[in-house]
Coordinates of C-alpha atoms in Angstrom, one line a residue:
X1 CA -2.3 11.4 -3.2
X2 CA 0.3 13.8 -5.1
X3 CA 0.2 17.0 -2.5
X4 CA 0.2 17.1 1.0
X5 CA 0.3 20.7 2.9
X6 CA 1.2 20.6 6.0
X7 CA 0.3 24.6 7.6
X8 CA 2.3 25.3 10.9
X9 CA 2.2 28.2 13.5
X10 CA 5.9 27.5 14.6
X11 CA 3.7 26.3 18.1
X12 CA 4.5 23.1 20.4
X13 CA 0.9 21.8 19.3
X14 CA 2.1 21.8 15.5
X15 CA 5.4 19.1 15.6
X16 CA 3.5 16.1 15.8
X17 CA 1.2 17.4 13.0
X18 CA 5.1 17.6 11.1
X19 CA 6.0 14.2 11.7
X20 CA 2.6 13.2 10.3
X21 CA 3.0 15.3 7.3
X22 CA 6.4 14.1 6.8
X23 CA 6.0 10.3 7.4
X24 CA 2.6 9.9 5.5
X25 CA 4.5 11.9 2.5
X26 CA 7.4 9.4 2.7
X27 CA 4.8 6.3 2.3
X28 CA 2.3 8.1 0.0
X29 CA 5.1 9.4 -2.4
X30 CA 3.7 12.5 -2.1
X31 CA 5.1 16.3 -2.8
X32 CA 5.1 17.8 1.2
X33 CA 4.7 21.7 1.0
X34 CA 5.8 23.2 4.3
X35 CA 3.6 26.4 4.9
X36 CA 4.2 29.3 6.9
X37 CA 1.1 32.2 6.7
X38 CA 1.1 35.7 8.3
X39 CA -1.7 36.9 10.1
X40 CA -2.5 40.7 9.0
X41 CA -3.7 42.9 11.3
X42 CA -6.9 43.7 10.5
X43 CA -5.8 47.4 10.7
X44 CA -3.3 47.4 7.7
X45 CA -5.7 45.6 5.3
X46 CA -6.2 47.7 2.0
X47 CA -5.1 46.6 -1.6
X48 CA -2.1 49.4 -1.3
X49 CA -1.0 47.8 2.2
X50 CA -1.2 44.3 1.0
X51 CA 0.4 45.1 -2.4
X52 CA 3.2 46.1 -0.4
X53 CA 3.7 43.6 2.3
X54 CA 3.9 41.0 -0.3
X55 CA 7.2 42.9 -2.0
X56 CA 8.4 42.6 1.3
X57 CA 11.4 39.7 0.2
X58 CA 13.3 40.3 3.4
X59 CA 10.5 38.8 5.3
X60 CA 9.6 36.0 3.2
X61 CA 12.9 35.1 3.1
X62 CA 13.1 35.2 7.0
X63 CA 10.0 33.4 7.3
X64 CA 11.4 30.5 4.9
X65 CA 14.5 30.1 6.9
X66 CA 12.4 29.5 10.1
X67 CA 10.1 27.2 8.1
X68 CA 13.5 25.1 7.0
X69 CA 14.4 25.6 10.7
X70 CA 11.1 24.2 12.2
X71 CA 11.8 21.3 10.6
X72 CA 15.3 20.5 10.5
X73 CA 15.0 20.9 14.8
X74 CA 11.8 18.7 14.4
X75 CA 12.7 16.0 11.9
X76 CA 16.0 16.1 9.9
X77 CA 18.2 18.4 7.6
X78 CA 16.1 20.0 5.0
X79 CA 16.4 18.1 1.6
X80 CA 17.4 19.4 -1.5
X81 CA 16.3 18.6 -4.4
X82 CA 14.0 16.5 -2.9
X83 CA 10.0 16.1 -3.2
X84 CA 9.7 18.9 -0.4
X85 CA 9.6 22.5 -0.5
X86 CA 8.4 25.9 2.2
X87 CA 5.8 28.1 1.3
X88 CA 5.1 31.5 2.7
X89 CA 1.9 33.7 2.6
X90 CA -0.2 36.3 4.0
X91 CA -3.5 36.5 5.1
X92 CA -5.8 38.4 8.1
X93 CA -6.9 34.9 8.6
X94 CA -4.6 31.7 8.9
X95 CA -7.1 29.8 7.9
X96 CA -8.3 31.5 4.6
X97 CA -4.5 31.9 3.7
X98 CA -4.2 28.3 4.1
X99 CA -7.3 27.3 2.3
X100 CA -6.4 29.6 -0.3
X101 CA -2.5 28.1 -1.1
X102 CA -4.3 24.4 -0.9
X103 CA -6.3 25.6 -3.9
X104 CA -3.5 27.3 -6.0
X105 CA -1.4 24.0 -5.5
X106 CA -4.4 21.8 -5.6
X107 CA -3.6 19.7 -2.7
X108 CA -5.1 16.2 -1.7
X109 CA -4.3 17.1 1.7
X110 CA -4.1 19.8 4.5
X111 CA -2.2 18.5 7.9
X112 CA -2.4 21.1 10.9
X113 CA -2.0 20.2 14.7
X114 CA -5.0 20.7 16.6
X115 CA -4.6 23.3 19.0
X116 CA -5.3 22.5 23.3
X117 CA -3.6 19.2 24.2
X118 CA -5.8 15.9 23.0
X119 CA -9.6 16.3 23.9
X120 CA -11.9 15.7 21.2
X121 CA -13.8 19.0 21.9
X122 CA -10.4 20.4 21.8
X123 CA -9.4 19.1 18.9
X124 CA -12.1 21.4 17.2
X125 CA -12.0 24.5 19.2
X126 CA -9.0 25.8 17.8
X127 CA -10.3 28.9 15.1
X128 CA -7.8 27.9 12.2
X129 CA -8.5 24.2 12.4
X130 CA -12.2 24.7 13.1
X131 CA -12.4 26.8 9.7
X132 CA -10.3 23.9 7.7
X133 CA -12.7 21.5 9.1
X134 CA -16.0 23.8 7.9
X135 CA -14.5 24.7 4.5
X136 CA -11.4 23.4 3.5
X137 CA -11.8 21.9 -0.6
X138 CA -9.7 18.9 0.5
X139 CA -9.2 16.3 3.3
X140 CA -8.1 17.8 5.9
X141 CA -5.8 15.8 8.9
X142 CA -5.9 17.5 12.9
X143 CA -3.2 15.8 14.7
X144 CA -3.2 16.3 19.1
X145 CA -0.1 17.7 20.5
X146 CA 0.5 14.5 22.3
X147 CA -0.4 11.9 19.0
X148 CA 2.2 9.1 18.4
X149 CA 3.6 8.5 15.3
X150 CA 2.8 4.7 15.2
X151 CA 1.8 2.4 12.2
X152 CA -1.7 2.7 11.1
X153 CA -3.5 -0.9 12.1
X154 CA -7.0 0.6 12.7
X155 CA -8.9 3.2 11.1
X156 CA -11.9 3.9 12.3
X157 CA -14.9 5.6 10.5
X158 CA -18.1 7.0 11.3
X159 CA -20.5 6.4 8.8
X160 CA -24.0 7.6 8.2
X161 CA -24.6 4.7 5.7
X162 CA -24.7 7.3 3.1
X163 CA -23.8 7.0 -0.5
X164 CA -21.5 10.0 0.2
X165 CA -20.1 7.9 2.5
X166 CA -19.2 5.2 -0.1
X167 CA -16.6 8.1 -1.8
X168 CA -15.3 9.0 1.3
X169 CA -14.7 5.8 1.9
X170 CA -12.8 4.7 -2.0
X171 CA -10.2 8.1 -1.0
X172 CA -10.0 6.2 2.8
X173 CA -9.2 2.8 1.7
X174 CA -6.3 4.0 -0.6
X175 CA -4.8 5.4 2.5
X176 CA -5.6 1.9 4.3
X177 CA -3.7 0.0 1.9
X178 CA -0.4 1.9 2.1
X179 CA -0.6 1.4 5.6
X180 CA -2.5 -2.2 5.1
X181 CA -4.7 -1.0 8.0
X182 CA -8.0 -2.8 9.1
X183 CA -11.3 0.2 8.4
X184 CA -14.0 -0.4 11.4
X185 CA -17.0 1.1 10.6
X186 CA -19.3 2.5 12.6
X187 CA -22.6 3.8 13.1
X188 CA -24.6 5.1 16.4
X189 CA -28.0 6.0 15.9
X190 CA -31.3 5.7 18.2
X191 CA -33.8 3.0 17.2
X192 CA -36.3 5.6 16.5
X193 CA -34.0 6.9 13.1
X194 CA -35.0 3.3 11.1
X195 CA -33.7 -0.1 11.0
X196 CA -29.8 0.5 11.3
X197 CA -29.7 -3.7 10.4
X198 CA -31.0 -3.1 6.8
X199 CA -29.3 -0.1 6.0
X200 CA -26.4 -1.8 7.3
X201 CA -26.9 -4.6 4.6
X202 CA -28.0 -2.1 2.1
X203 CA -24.2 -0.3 2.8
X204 CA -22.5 -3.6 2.7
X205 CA -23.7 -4.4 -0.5
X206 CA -22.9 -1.0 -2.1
X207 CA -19.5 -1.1 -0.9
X208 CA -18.7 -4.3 -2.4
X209 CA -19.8 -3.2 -5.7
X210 CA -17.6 -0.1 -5.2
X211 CA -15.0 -0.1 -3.1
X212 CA -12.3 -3.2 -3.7
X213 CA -10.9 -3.6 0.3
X214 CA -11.4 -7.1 2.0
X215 CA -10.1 -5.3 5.6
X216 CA -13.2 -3.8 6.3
X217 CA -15.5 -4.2 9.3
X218 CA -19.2 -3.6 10.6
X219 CA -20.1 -2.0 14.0
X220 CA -23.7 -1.1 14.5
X221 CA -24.5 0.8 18.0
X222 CA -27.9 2.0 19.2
X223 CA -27.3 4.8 21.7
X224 CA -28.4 8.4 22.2
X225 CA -25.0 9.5 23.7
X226 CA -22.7 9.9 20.4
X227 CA -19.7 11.3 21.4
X228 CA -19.6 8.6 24.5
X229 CA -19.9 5.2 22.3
X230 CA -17.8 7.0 20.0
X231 CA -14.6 7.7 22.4
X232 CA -15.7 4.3 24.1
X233 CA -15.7 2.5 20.4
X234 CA -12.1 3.8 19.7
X235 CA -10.8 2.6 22.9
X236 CA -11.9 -0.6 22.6
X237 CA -10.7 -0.8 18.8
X238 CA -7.3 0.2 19.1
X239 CA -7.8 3.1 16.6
X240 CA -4.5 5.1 15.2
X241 CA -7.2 7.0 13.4
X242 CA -10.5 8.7 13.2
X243 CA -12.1 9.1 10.1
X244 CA -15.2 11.2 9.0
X245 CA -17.3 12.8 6.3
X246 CA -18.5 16.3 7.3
X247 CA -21.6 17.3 5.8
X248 CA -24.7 19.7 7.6
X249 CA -26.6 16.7 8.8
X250 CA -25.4 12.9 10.2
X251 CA -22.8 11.7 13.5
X252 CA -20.4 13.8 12.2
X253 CA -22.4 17.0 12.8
X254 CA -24.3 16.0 15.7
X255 CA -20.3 15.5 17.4
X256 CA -19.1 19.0 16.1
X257 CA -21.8 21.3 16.8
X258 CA -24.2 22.9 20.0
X259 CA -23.2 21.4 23.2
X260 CA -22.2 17.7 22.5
X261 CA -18.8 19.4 21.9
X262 CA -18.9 21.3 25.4
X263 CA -19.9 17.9 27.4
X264 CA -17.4 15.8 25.7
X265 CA -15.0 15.2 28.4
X266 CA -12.8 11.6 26.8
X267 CA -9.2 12.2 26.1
X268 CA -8.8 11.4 22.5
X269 CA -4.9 11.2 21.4
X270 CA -5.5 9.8 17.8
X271 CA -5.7 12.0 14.5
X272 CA -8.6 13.2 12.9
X273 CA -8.8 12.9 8.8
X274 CA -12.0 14.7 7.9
X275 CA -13.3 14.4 4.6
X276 CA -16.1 17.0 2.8
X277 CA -18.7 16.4 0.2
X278 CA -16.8 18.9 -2.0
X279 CA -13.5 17.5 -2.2
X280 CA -14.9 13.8 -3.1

C-alpha cells in the first residue's frame, strides 16, 4: 500500500477515522493525503462558475490551514518534509470529489469516518460514505465515531467462497501481516443455497494455492438472519475489523441493501474495510 487518502468534513465523527489514517500510514509506510472537498451549491454549478472558484487561492489556502489544523488539534504538529501532505478540492458532491482525487493520485486507500455514532446500519447511512462504499475504485475504510485505535489481532471477513473473494483476500492478508493479525472467515448461508461444507473445502484449497497466510481461520454458519450471526460472530471473535468484498449479489449485499439494514439494531464499534471487484 503506497497512498492512503483520508477525506474529512472537519466533523466529530471524522477524528477517529484520522488516527486510523495516520497510524495505518505510520505501519504501512505509506504517503497519507489529508483531504479537504467543498460541496458546491448546486445553484452556482456552470463551467464559468467552477472555472472561477478554483482560482479562488485565498480559499484554498484557508481550507489547507484548517486541514493542517484538524490535525495538529487531533494528532500532532504537522510534519514537514514528511510522507504527508493536505489536499483541497471542489465538488457538488463530497463524495464524487473524493472519488475523483483517489483516481488522480491513484490511491490504495480511501479512510472516512462513518457518519451517526457506531450502528452497523449507521455506518452505511451516511450519503458520502454510502457512495464510496457503491463506487469508490479502491478499498475503502468507514471508521465509527467511537472506534478505538487498538492493535489489529482479529480480522474478520465475510466471504461468499467466491474466487473474487480469493483477491480480496491476497490485498487483506498484506494488511494482516503488518499487523500479524489472525483472518476469521466467515460464511452464513441457509442450507437451501448448497453444501456450504464442500465449498468450504473447495475455498480452503484455493486459498492455499494462492494466498501464502498460515493465520487464517474457517467459520461456517447456517442461518437466515445475516446481519444477527454476523454482529453475534464479531462479538464472540474479538474483531478489531470487518472485512468485505462488495459486489451486486452475496452476504455483503444481502447486509447493505432493502430492510436488513433498517432492522439491524447491534452496536458495531469496529471499522469497516470494504473492498470492490474493480479495485482487485
Amino acid at each position: 500500500m503506497k497512498t492512503i487518502l483520508y477525506a474529512t468534513d472537519y466533523s466529530e465523527n471524522s477524528i477517529a477515522a484520522l488516527q486510523f489514517a495516520h497510524h495505518w500510514s505510520k505501519r504501512m509506510k505509506a504517503e497519507l493525503i489529508v483531504l479537504h472537498i467543498f460541496d458546491i451549491p448546486i445553484s452556482l454549478v456552470s463551467p464559468v462558475t467552477i472555472a472561477y472558484a478554483r482560482k479562488e487561492q485565498k480559499r484554498y489556502k484557508e481550507h489547507q490551514a484548517k486541514l493542517k489544523s484538524f490535525y495538529e488539534t487531533h494528532l500532532e504538529p504537522f510534519p514537514k518534509g514528511k510522507n504527508i501532505r493536505v489536499e483541497v478540492g471542489e465538488s457538488v458532491s463530497p463524495a464524487d470529489g473524493i472519488i475523483e482525487k483517489a483516481v488522480e493520485l491513484n490511491a490504495d486507500l480511501i479512510v472516512v469516518g462513518a457518519k451517526g455514532a457506531s450502528k452497523l446500519k449507521e455506518l452505511i447511512l451516511g450519503s458520502t460514505s454510502k457512495v464510496l462504499i457503491r463506487q469508490a475504485p479502491c478499498a475503502v475504510l468507514t471508521v465509527p465515531e467511537k472506534a478505538d485505535l487498538v492493535k489489529i489481532r482479529a480480522i474478520v471477513y465475510a466471504t461468499d467462497f467466491e474466487e473474487a473473494d480469493i483477491f480480496a483476500l491476497r490485498k487483506l492478508t498484506k494488511l494482516a501481516k503488518t499487523f500479524d493479525a489472525t483472518i476469521k472467515l466467515i460464511h452464513i448461508s441457509t442450507k437451501k443455497e448448497y453444501e456450504g461444507v464442500q465449498q468450504m473445502q473447495w475455498f480452503k484449497e484455493m486459498l492455499q494455492e494462492h494466498v501464502d497466510y498460515d493465520k487464517l481461520e474457517f467459520n461456517l454458519i447456517y442461518s437466515d438472519c445475516i446481519n444477527e450471526e454476523l454482529n453475534g460472530f464479531l462479538e464472540g471473535a474479538h474483531a478489531d475489523l470487518l472485512a468485505m468484498l462488495e459486489r451486486e449479489k452475496g452476504i455483503f449485499y444481502k447486509l447493505f441493501n432493502g430492510d436488513l439494514v433498517t432492522k439491524m439494531q447491534s452496536d458495531v464499534s469496529i471499522p469497516l474495510l470494504r473492498y470492490s471487484l474493480a479495485g482487485l
